[in-house]
Short mmCIF file of C-alpha atoms in Angstrom, two decimals:
data_model
loop_
_atom_site.label_atom_id
_atom_site.label_comp_id
_atom_site.label_asym_id
_atom_site.label_seq_id
_atom_site.Cartn_x
_atom_site.Cartn_y
_atom_site.Cartn_z
CA MET A 30 30.51 29.80 -115.13
CA THR A 31 30.26 32.02 -117.78
CA SER A 32 32.43 34.88 -117.57
CA HIS A 33 30.18 38.23 -119.25
CA THR A 34 31.85 41.05 -120.60
CA PRO A 35 30.83 44.21 -120.00
CA PRO A 36 29.08 46.34 -123.15
CA THR A 37 31.87 48.72 -124.99
CA ALA A 38 31.27 52.27 -123.92
CA PRO A 39 30.78 54.03 -128.40
CA ALA A 40 33.32 56.27 -128.83
CA PRO A 41 32.72 60.14 -127.94
CA ALA A 42 31.65 62.39 -131.25
CA PRO A 43 34.57 64.40 -132.55
CA ALA A 44 34.32 67.64 -131.80
CA PRO A 45 33.57 69.73 -134.82
CA ALA A 46 36.04 72.16 -136.30
CA PRO A 47 35.36 75.67 -135.30
CA ALA A 48 34.00 77.74 -137.78
CA PRO A 49 36.25 79.09 -139.78
CA THR A 50 36.39 83.25 -138.77
CA VAL A 51 38.30 85.63 -140.15
CA ASP A 52 40.53 86.33 -137.82
CA GLY A 53 41.93 82.44 -138.36
CA LEU A 54 42.12 83.26 -141.89
CA PHE A 55 45.04 85.37 -141.29
CA ALA A 56 46.66 83.22 -138.67
CA ALA A 57 46.96 80.62 -141.28
CA VAL A 58 48.27 82.62 -143.95
CA LEU A 59 50.76 84.13 -141.58
CA ALA A 60 51.86 80.24 -140.72
CA GLY A 61 52.11 80.14 -144.54
CA GLU A 62 49.54 77.78 -144.45
CA GLN A 63 47.86 79.72 -148.07
CA GLY A 64 51.33 79.28 -149.75
CA PRO A 65 54.39 81.33 -149.85
CA PRO A 66 55.31 82.91 -146.45
CA PRO A 67 54.18 86.71 -146.11
CA ARG A 68 57.37 88.72 -144.50
CA ALA A 69 59.23 86.78 -147.43
CA LEU A 70 56.51 89.32 -150.05
CA VAL A 71 56.61 92.99 -150.08
CA ALA A 72 54.10 95.40 -150.18
CA THR A 73 55.41 97.33 -153.52
CA SER A 74 53.40 100.21 -152.97
CA VAL A 75 50.43 101.45 -150.29
CA PHE A 76 48.30 104.07 -151.54
CA TRP A 77 45.16 105.07 -150.49
CA ILE A 78 41.42 107.04 -152.97
CA HIS A 79 38.75 109.15 -151.70
CA HIS A 80 36.17 109.74 -153.79
CA GLY A 81 32.36 110.70 -154.06
CA THR A 82 29.61 109.89 -156.57
CA ARG A 83 26.64 111.42 -156.64
CA LEU A 84 24.18 108.85 -158.94
CA ALA A 85 21.98 111.12 -162.11
CA GLY A 86 18.18 111.06 -160.19
CA GLY A 87 19.67 110.55 -156.94
CA ASP A 88 19.95 112.59 -153.49
CA THR A 89 22.40 111.14 -152.40
CA THR A 90 26.29 111.96 -152.34
CA TYR A 91 28.00 108.54 -151.57
CA LEU A 92 31.23 109.14 -149.68
CA ASN A 93 33.78 106.41 -150.33
CA GLN A 94 37.23 106.10 -149.50
CA TYR A 95 40.17 102.90 -149.85
CA VAL A 96 42.90 101.33 -149.12
CA LEU A 97 44.86 99.59 -151.30
CA VAL A 98 47.50 98.04 -151.49
CA ARG A 99 50.25 95.97 -154.35
CA VAL A 100 51.86 92.80 -154.44
CA GLY A 101 54.50 92.00 -157.16
CA ASP A 102 51.58 91.05 -159.85
CA SER A 103 48.14 91.64 -157.64
CA PHE A 104 46.23 94.54 -155.96
CA GLY A 105 43.98 94.10 -152.81
CA GLY A 106 41.93 96.45 -151.14
CA CYS A 107 39.12 97.60 -148.96
CA ALA A 108 37.24 100.71 -147.68
CA PHE A 109 37.26 102.41 -143.95
CA GLU A 110 35.44 104.91 -142.50
CA ALA A 111 36.31 108.72 -142.86
CA GLY A 112 39.24 109.65 -139.91
CA GLU A 113 39.86 105.07 -139.46
CA ILE A 114 42.76 106.21 -141.77
CA ASP A 115 45.45 108.60 -142.16
CA PRO A 116 47.06 109.16 -145.53
CA ALA A 117 50.93 109.29 -143.94
CA ILE A 118 49.79 105.86 -144.27
CA CYS A 119 51.17 105.64 -147.59
CA ARG A 120 54.45 106.64 -146.93
CA ASP A 121 55.29 104.00 -144.18
CA ALA A 122 53.21 101.64 -145.35
CA SER A 123 54.81 101.30 -148.80
CA GLY A 124 57.76 98.35 -148.93
CA ALA A 125 56.49 97.32 -145.59
CA PRO A 126 57.24 93.01 -145.37
CA LEU A 127 53.85 91.78 -146.24
CA ASP A 128 53.83 89.65 -142.91
CA VAL A 129 54.46 93.61 -141.17
CA LEU A 130 50.79 94.77 -142.61
CA LEU A 131 49.31 91.57 -141.81
CA ARG A 132 49.93 91.68 -137.95
CA GLU A 133 49.95 95.96 -137.29
CA ALA A 134 48.42 97.38 -139.61
CA PRO A 135 44.76 99.11 -138.81
CA ARG A 136 42.35 96.63 -140.18
CA PRO A 137 41.22 98.01 -143.31
CA LEU A 138 45.27 97.47 -144.54
CA ARG A 139 45.56 94.24 -142.52
CA ILE A 140 42.46 93.18 -145.21
CA ALA A 141 43.50 94.56 -148.03
CA ALA A 142 47.25 93.60 -147.37
CA LEU A 143 45.53 90.20 -147.30
CA ASP A 144 43.31 90.26 -149.82
CA ALA A 145 46.23 91.31 -152.24
CA TYR A 146 47.85 88.30 -150.68
CA LEU A 147 44.84 85.26 -151.97
CA ALA A 148 44.53 87.24 -155.37
CA GLY A 149 48.17 86.77 -155.91
CA ARG A 150 47.96 83.17 -154.98
CA ARG A 151 43.86 82.84 -157.18
CA PRO A 152 43.15 85.32 -159.25
CA HIS A 153 40.12 85.19 -160.08
CA ARG A 154 40.39 85.61 -164.01
CA ASP A 155 41.66 81.85 -163.87
CA ALA A 156 40.05 80.72 -160.82
CA GLY A 157 36.98 79.11 -163.47
CA ALA A 158 35.07 82.21 -162.02
CA GLU A 159 31.35 83.78 -163.99
CA PRO A 160 32.87 86.80 -165.67
CA VAL A 161 30.48 89.55 -165.79
CA VAL A 162 31.74 92.61 -168.42
CA LEU A 163 30.12 95.58 -167.64
CA PRO A 164 29.68 97.81 -170.26
CA VAL A 165 30.33 101.07 -171.38
CA GLY A 166 28.67 103.87 -170.44
CA THR A 167 28.01 106.40 -167.59
CA PRO A 168 27.81 105.54 -163.33
CA GLU A 169 24.37 104.87 -164.01
CA VAL A 170 24.21 102.27 -166.45
CA ARG A 171 27.56 100.15 -165.20
CA ALA A 172 25.90 101.24 -161.48
CA ARG A 173 23.31 99.24 -162.45
CA ALA A 174 25.15 96.41 -164.74
CA ARG A 175 27.26 96.12 -161.47
CA ASP A 176 24.05 95.23 -159.66
CA ALA A 177 21.77 93.35 -161.70
CA ALA A 178 24.44 91.38 -161.74
CA VAL A 179 24.72 91.21 -158.00
CA ALA A 180 21.19 90.55 -157.47
CA GLY A 181 21.58 87.54 -160.03
CA LEU A 182 23.05 86.00 -157.23
CA LEU A 183 20.54 85.57 -155.53
CA ASP A 184 17.96 82.64 -155.97
CA ILE A 185 14.94 84.54 -154.18
CA GLY A 186 11.09 84.20 -154.33
CA PRO A 187 8.15 86.78 -154.46
CA GLY A 188 8.05 88.20 -151.59
CA ALA A 189 11.28 86.86 -149.92
CA ARG A 190 12.60 89.78 -147.54
CA VAL A 191 16.49 90.32 -148.36
CA GLY A 192 18.96 91.32 -145.80
CA LEU A 193 20.91 94.76 -147.13
CA ILE A 194 23.99 94.91 -144.85
CA GLY A 195 25.70 98.25 -146.99
CA VAL A 196 23.36 100.16 -149.27
CA VAL A 197 23.56 101.21 -152.80
CA ASN A 198 20.55 102.52 -154.68
CA PRO A 199 21.09 99.96 -157.93
CA LEU A 200 21.06 97.29 -156.16
CA VAL A 201 17.90 97.82 -153.66
CA ALA A 202 15.94 98.64 -157.03
CA ALA A 203 17.55 95.30 -158.38
CA ILE A 204 16.30 93.57 -155.65
CA ARG A 205 13.02 94.50 -156.21
CA GLU A 206 13.08 93.76 -159.73
CA ARG A 207 13.29 90.05 -159.14
CA GLY A 208 11.10 90.28 -156.37
CA GLY A 209 12.35 89.99 -153.44
CA VAL A 210 11.61 92.71 -150.73
CA PRO A 211 14.07 94.97 -149.03
CA LEU A 212 15.64 95.41 -145.38
CA PRO A 213 18.71 98.03 -145.87
CA CYS A 214 20.70 98.59 -143.34
CA ASP A 215 23.74 100.63 -143.40
CA PHE A 216 25.29 102.89 -140.74
CA ASN A 217 25.78 105.69 -143.54
CA LEU A 218 22.27 106.94 -144.82
CA ARG A 219 19.42 107.60 -142.96
CA THR A 220 16.59 106.47 -146.54
CA THR A 221 16.50 105.59 -149.39
CA GLN A 222 16.40 107.23 -153.09
CA TRP A 223 13.01 106.18 -153.24
CA GLY A 224 12.24 107.23 -148.72
CA ASP A 225 12.64 103.46 -147.68
CA PRO A 226 13.87 103.87 -144.13
CA VAL A 227 17.51 102.12 -143.35
CA THR A 228 18.19 100.72 -140.08
CA THR A 229 21.23 100.68 -138.70
CA ASP A 230 20.75 97.75 -136.11
CA MET A 231 22.78 94.81 -138.58
CA HIS A 232 21.24 92.28 -135.81
CA GLU A 233 17.62 92.96 -136.05
CA VAL A 234 17.73 92.88 -140.05
CA LEU A 235 19.64 89.49 -139.37
CA GLU A 236 16.43 87.42 -138.22
CA ARG A 237 13.79 88.59 -139.89
CA ALA A 238 15.38 87.88 -143.33
CA ASP A 239 15.33 85.43 -145.69
CA ALA A 240 18.39 85.82 -147.35
CA VAL A 241 21.71 88.47 -146.97
CA VAL A 242 23.30 90.18 -149.55
CA ALA A 243 26.36 92.09 -147.62
CA THR A 244 29.46 94.33 -148.55
CA GLY A 245 32.78 93.67 -147.99
CA MET A 246 33.10 96.54 -146.33
CA THR A 247 31.52 94.65 -143.42
CA LEU A 248 35.71 92.49 -144.00
CA GLY A 249 36.54 96.35 -143.05
CA ASN A 250 34.83 97.42 -140.34
CA GLY A 251 34.75 93.88 -138.92
CA SER A 252 31.54 92.94 -139.28
CA PHE A 253 32.00 90.19 -140.97
CA ASP A 254 31.73 86.94 -139.54
CA THR A 255 29.59 87.97 -137.10
CA VAL A 256 26.98 88.39 -140.74
CA LEU A 257 28.78 85.01 -141.18
CA ASP A 258 28.08 83.30 -138.57
CA ARG A 259 24.44 84.64 -137.93
CA CYS A 260 23.02 82.84 -142.04
CA ARG A 261 25.20 79.77 -141.19
CA THR A 262 23.55 78.72 -138.31
CA ARG A 263 19.98 80.67 -139.63
CA GLY A 264 20.66 78.44 -142.51
CA ILE A 265 20.26 81.59 -145.14
CA PRO A 266 21.94 82.17 -148.16
CA LEU A 267 24.27 84.99 -147.70
CA VAL A 268 25.59 86.39 -151.00
CA VAL A 269 28.41 89.08 -150.31
CA TYR A 270 29.84 91.69 -153.36
CA ALA A 271 32.95 92.15 -152.49
CA GLN A 272 35.27 95.22 -154.22
CA SER A 273 36.64 95.48 -150.46
CA GLY A 274 38.92 92.29 -150.08
CA SER A 275 36.72 90.23 -152.32
CA ALA A 276 39.64 87.63 -152.31
CA VAL A 277 39.25 87.47 -148.64
CA ALA A 278 35.34 86.50 -149.47
CA ARG A 279 35.64 84.28 -151.45
CA ALA A 280 37.91 81.94 -148.88
CA PHE A 281 34.40 81.75 -146.97
CA LEU A 282 32.76 80.08 -149.92
CA GLY A 283 31.16 77.27 -148.68
CA SER A 284 31.30 77.86 -145.37
CA GLY A 285 28.37 80.42 -144.86
CA VAL A 286 28.69 81.86 -148.19
CA THR A 287 26.77 80.38 -150.46
CA ALA A 288 27.21 83.32 -153.56
CA LEU A 289 29.96 86.08 -154.53
CA SER A 290 29.94 89.11 -156.80
CA ALA A 291 33.81 89.80 -157.00
CA GLU A 292 35.05 93.01 -158.38
CA PRO A 293 38.89 93.08 -158.11
CA PHE A 294 40.71 96.60 -158.11
CA PRO A 295 40.86 99.01 -160.21
CA PHE A 296 36.59 99.39 -160.23
CA SER A 297 34.24 99.35 -162.30
CA GLN A 298 33.42 103.33 -160.95
CA PHE A 299 37.02 104.62 -161.82
CA SER A 300 36.53 103.84 -165.19
CA ALA A 301 34.63 103.91 -168.69
CA ASP A 302 35.38 101.39 -170.34
CA PRO A 303 34.00 97.28 -169.82
CA THR A 304 35.15 95.66 -166.46
CA THR A 305 34.98 92.84 -165.62
CA LEU A 306 33.51 91.74 -162.34
CA TYR A 307 33.81 87.49 -160.84
CA ARG A 308 30.82 85.71 -160.26
CA TYR A 309 31.55 82.37 -158.00
CA ARG A 310 28.41 80.61 -156.82
CA THR A 311 27.72 77.12 -154.03
CA ALA A 312 25.51 74.13 -154.28
CA GLY A 313 26.35 74.11 -150.47
CA ARG A 314 24.27 75.75 -147.84
CA PRO A 315 25.05 78.16 -144.75
#
């Protein structure tokens, strides 16, 4: 009589790792997993900038507010909506331990503090990115050069629909020049310079687009994780152009972000002299 050994059941497949999120990045930094504990660092300076810009030939006045954090030799920044942060925060937060800002500050200031921390650990100039020097010139010349550099990160065919989460008119033009069809989305604009309707429904754009270009301001308003997850799920390219949170967005390269134009402070609109942005690409798909 022979014994019979029942077949061994296959081991269950390991659960997939959770998709990276901005909150997960905050937690990792606060736990000291990304470098020195932030409690040992100080926000030397917290400041904000409120400025308006109207480019020649356009009828749109861009009104932008940024909160910025300096930690040692690095800066971090994040745009915010009008009224979201009071200037008094500069007095209250300057000199604060960095971990306090990462935990307790309003979200745009938390993003700026996280940006400064990550930029300090790995400056863009030393990270192997492609430097792109914007030329001396007027705001119009520099904006066109900047947005052509951003559009150059798109790998699209003629007629590809490009979701634009955060509308800048020169970038709309640059996408068209590459043969793309912009699908503009913005909370503050209703039409582009050429009369194209601008929707406020980000979800509708994310469903229709063949590729997405999103501003770093999505980090500050909390929509970045939604954009990241939808592009990753649909398997479409996501290009981020970031003055806000450029080092934060970099942490998601290869995890949904396929390319990044990172522009650390001081931003191009604050100078007529040559300034540098840094382009990153990854061969990985979302």
